[in-house]
GROMACS .gro file of C-alpha atoms in nm:
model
  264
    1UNK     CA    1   2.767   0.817  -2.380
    2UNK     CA    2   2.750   0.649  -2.039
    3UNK     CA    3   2.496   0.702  -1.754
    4UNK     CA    4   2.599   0.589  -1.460
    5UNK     CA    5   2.253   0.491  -1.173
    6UNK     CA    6   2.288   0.414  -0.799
    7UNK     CA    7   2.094   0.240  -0.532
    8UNK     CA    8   2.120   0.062  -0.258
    9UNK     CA    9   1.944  -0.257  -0.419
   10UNK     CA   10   1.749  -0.326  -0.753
   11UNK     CA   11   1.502  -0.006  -0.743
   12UNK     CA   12   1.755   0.132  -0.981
   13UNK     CA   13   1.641  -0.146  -1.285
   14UNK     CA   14   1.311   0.061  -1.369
   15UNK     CA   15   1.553   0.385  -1.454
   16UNK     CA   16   1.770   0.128  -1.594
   17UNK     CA   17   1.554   0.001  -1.792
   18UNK     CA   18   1.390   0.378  -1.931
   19UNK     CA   19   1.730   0.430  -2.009
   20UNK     CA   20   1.812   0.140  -2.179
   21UNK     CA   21   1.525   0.195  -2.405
   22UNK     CA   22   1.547   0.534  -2.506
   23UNK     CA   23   1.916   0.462  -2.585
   24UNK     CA   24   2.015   0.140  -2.623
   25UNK     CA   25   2.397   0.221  -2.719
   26UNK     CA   26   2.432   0.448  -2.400
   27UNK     CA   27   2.670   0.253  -2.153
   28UNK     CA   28   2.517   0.157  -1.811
   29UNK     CA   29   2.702   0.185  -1.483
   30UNK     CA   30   2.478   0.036  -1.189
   31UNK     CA   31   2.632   0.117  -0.846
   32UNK     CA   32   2.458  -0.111  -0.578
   33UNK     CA   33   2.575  -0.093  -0.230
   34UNK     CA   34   2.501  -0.479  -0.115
   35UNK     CA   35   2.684  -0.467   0.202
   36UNK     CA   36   2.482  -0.160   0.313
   37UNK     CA   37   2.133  -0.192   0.210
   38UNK     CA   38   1.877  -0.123   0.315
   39UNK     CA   39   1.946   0.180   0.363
   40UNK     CA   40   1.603   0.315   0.485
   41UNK     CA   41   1.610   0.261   0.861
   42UNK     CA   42   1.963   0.411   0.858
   43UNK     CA   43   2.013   0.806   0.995
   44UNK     CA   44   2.013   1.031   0.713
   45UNK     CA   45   2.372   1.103   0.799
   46UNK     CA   46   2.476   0.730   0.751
   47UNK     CA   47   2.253   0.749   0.431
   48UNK     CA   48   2.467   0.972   0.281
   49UNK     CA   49   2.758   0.851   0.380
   50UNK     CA   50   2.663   0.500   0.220
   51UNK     CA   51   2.542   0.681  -0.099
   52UNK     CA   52   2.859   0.868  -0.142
   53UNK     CA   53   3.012   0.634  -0.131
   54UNK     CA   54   2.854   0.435  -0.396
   55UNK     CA   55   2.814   0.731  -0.622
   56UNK     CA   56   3.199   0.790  -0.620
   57UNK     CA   57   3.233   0.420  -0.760
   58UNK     CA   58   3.075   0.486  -1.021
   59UNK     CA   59   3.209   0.849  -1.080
   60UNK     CA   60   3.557   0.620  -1.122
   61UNK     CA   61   3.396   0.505  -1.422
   62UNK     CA   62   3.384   0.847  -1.534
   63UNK     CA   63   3.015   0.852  -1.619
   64UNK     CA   64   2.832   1.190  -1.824
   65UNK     CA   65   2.543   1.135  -1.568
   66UNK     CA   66   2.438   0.996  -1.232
   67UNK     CA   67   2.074   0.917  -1.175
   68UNK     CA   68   1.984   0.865  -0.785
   69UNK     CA   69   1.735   0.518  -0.853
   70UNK     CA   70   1.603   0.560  -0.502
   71UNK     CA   71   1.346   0.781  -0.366
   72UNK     CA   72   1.506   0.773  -0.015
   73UNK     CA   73   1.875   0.835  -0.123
   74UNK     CA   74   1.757   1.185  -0.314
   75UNK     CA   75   1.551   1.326  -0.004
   76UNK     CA   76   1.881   1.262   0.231
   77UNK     CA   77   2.177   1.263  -0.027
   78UNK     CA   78   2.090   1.436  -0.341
   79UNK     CA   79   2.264   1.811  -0.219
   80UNK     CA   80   2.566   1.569  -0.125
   81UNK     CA   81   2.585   1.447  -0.346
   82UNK     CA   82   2.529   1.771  -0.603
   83UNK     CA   83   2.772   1.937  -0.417
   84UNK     CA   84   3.051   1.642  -0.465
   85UNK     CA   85   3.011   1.586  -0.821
   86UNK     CA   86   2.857   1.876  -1.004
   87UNK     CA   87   2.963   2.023  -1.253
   88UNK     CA   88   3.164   1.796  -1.370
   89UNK     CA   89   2.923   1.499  -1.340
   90UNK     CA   90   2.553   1.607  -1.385
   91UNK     CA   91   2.319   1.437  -1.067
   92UNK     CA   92   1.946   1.357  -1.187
   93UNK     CA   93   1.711   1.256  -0.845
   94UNK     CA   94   1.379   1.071  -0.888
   95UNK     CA   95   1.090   1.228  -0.703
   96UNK     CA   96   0.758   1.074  -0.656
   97UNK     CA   97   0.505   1.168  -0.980
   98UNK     CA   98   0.273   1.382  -0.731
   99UNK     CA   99   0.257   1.678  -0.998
  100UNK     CA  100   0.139   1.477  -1.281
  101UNK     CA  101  -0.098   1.212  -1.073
  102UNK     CA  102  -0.315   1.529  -0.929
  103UNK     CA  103  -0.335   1.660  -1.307
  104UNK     CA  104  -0.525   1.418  -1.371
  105UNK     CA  105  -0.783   1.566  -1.069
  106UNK     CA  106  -0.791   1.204  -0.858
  107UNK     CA  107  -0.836   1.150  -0.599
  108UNK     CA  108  -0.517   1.035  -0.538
  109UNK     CA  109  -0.293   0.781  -0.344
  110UNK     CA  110   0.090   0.728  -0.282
  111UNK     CA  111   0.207   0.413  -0.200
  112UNK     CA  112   0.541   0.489  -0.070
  113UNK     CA  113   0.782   0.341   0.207
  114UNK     CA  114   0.652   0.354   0.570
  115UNK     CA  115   0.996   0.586   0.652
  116UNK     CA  116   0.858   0.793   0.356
  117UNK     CA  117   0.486   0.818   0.413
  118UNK     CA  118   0.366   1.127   0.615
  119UNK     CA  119   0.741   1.273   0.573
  120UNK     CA  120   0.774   1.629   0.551
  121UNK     CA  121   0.951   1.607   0.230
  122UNK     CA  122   0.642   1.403   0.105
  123UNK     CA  123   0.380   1.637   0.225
  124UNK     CA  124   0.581   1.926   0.100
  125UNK     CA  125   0.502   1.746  -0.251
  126UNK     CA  126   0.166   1.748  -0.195
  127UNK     CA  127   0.137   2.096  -0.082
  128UNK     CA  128   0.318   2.228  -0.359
  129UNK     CA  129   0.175   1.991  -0.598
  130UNK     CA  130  -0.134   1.891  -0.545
  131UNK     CA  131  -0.313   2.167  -0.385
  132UNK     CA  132  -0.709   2.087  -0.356
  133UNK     CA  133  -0.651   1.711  -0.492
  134UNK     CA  134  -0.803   1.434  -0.266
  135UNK     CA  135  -0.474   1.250  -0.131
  136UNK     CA  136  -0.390   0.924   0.050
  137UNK     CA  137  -0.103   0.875   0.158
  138UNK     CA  138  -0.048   0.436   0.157
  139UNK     CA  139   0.293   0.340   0.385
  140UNK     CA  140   0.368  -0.005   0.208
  141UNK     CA  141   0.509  -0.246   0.485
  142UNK     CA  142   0.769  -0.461   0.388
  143UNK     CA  143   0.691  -0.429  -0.002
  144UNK     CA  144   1.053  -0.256  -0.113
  145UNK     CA  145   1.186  -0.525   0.059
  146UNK     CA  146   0.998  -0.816  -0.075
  147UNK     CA  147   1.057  -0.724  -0.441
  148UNK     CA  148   1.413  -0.697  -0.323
  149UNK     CA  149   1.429  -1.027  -0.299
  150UNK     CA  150   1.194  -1.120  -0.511
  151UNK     CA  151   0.985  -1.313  -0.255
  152UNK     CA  152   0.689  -1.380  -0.417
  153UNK     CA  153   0.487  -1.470  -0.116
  154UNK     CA  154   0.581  -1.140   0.080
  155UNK     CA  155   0.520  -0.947  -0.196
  156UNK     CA  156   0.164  -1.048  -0.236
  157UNK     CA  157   0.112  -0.998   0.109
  158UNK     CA  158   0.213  -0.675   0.107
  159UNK     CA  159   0.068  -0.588  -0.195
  160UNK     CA  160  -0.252  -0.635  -0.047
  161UNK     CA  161  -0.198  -0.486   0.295
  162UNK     CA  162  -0.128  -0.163   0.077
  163UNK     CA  163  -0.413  -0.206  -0.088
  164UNK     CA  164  -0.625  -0.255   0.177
  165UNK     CA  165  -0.550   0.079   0.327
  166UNK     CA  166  -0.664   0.244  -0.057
  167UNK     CA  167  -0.924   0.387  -0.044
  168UNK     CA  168  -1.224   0.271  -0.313
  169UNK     CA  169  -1.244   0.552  -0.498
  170UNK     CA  170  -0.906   0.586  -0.598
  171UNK     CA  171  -0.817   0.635  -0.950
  172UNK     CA  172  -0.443   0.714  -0.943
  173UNK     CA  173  -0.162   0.601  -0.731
  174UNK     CA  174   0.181   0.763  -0.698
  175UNK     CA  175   0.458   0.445  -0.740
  176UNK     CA  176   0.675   0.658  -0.451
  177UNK     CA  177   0.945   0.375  -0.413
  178UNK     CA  178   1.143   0.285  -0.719
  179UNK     CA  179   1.123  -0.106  -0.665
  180UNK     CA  180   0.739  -0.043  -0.671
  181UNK     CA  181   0.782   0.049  -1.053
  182UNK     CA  182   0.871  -0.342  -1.084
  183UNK     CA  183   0.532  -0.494  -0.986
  184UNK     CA  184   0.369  -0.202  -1.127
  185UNK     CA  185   0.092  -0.439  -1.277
  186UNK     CA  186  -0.012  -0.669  -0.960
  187UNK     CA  187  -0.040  -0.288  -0.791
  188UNK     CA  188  -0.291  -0.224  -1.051
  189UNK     CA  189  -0.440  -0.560  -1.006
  190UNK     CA  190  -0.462  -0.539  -0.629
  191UNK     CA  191  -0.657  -0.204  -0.653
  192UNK     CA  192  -0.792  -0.200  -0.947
  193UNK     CA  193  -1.242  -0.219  -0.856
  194UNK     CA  194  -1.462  -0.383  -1.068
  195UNK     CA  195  -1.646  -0.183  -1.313
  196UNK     CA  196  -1.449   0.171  -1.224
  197UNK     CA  197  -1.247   0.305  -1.503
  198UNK     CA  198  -0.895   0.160  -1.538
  199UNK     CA  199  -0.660   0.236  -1.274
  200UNK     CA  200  -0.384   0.547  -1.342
  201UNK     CA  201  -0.019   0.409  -1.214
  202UNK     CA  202   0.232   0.690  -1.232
  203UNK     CA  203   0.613   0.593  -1.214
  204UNK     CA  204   0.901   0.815  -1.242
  205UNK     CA  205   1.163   0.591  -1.447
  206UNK     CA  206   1.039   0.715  -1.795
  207UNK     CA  207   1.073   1.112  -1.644
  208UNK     CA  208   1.398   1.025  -1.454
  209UNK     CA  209   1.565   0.877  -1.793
  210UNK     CA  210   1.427   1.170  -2.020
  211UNK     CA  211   1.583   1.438  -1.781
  212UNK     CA  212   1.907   1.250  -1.772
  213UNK     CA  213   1.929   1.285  -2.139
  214UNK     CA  214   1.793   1.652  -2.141
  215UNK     CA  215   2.078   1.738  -1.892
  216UNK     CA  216   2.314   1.585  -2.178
  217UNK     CA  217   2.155   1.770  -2.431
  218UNK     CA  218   2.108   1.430  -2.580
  219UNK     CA  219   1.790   1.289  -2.784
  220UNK     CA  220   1.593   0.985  -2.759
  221UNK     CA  221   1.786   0.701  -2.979
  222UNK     CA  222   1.527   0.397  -2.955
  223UNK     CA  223   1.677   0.283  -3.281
  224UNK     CA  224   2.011   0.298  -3.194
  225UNK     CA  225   2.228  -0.018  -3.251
  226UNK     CA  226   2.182  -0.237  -2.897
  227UNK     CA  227   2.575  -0.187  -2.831
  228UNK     CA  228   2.576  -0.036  -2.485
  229UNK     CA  229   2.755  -0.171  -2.218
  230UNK     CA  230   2.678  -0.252  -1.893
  231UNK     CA  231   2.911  -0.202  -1.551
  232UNK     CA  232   2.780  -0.370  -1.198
  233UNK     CA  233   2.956  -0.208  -0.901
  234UNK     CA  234   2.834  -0.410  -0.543
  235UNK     CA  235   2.960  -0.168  -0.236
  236UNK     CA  236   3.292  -0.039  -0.517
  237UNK     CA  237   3.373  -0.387  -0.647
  238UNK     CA  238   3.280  -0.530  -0.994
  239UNK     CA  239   3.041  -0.754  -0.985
  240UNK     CA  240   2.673  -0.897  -1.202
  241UNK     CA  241   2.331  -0.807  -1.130
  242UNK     CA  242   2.199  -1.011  -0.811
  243UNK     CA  243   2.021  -1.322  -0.884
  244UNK     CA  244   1.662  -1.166  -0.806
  245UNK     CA  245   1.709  -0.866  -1.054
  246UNK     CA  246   1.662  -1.136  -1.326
  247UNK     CA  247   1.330  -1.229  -1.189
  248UNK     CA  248   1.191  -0.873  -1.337
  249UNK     CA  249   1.161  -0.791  -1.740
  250UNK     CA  250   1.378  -0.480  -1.637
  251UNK     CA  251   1.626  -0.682  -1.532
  252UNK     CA  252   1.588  -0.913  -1.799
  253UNK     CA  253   1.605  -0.659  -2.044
  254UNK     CA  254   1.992  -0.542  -1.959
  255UNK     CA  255   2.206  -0.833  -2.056
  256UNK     CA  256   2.021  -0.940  -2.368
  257UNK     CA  257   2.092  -0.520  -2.425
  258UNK     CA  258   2.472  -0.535  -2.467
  259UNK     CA  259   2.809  -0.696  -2.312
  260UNK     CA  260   2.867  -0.785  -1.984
  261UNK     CA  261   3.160  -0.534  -1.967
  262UNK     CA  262   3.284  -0.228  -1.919
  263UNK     CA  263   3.470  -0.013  -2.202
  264UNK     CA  264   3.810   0.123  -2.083
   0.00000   0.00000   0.00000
């Protein structure tokens, strides 16, 4: 089996990652577009030009799956996309966990990109998901890019301007950026109050990598022999995992999974 995931930068290691762990013998295919990223400020035209782009690099690979790591590329480019690889190569997007954070009755906030926060495809979520739940919606300047480059200073700094703008009596937030998933636990510091009940973070890696194998009809494998291997595309052309993804356990996690190389 090999799953194929796509980003413009290293939001695609929590998916990664989910994968990685639910089947460690899957082969990995991560298609990173370096000489385009980041491709939030771009139209949503030039978006999905870009992720085409990178998604048909790694359809050369000839992948059973893609999974879209990036919140931004699925709102502009998942139909594109769809409609340039399905059937033939089944196209799993990753949605912000709205519908299971407002189960849990909140009140609730989504810390999301700036670009994403008060979108109409974000409060279409809402509407549809969390009817009656309190929600705050938290634009998060400059954090997707920090953990980019794993720029420790700017990513407490904008850790804590997010958090900040959180309300107290939060007890959920929505991780609605998939580099967010990475420093998922100084989030939970940063807004976590003293003496409230611990602090609800909902991702979607774990969902994303599930419904990848669902689509497969494949089953969880955790105890599958570690011999997956693992394929770095940068803008088409072979490449290894930029210096900063090794400064995350998710990145970490992926060589010590498997060979540096691609089966032919």
């Amino acid at each position: 089996m090999k799953i194929a995931l796509m980003d413009s930068g290293i939001g695609l290691l929590a998916a990664t990652a989910a994968v990685r762990r639910l089947r460690p013998d899957a082969d990995l295919v991560l298609s990173l577009d370096p000489d385009g990223m980041p491709w939030g400020p771009r139209t949503p035209e030039d978006l999905t030009r870009r992720a085409l782009a990178v998604a048909e690099a790694a359809a050369a690979r000839r992948p059973d799956a893609l999974i879209i790591g990036c919140n931004t590329a699925t709102v502009h480019a998942l139909s594109a996309l769809r409609t340039r690889l399905e059937p033939g190569i089944p196209v799993i997007g990753t949605v912000p966990a709205i519908k299971p954070a407002a189960a849990g009755g909140g009140p609730v906030a989504i810390w999301a990109t700036p670009a994403t926060t008060g979108s109409p495809y974000q409060r279409g979520l809402i509407e549809d998901f969390a009817d009656g739940v309190q929600v705050t919606e938290v634009p998060c300047w400059g954090l997707a890019e920090a953990v980019e480059h794993a720029d420790e200073a700017a990513i407490d700094a904008a850790v804590a301007a997010a958090a900040a703008l959180t309300p107290q009596d939060v007890t959920t937030v929505v991780l609605g950026c998939t580099h967010y998933e990475l420093v998922a636990e100084r989030i939970r510091a940063a807004v976590q109050r003293p003496g409230a009940a611990p602090l609800v973070l909902h991702g979607s890696a774990g969902a994303v990598a599930a419904q990848a194998l669902r689509r497969l009809g494949e089953l969880p494998a955790p105890e599958a022999p570690a011999e997956g291997t693992l394929t770095v595309l940068l803008s088409g052309r072979e490449g290894t995992l930029p210096t900063a993804a090794l400064h995350y356990a998710e990145g970490r996690l992926l060589p010590a999974a498997g060979p540096l190389a691609d089966r032919r």
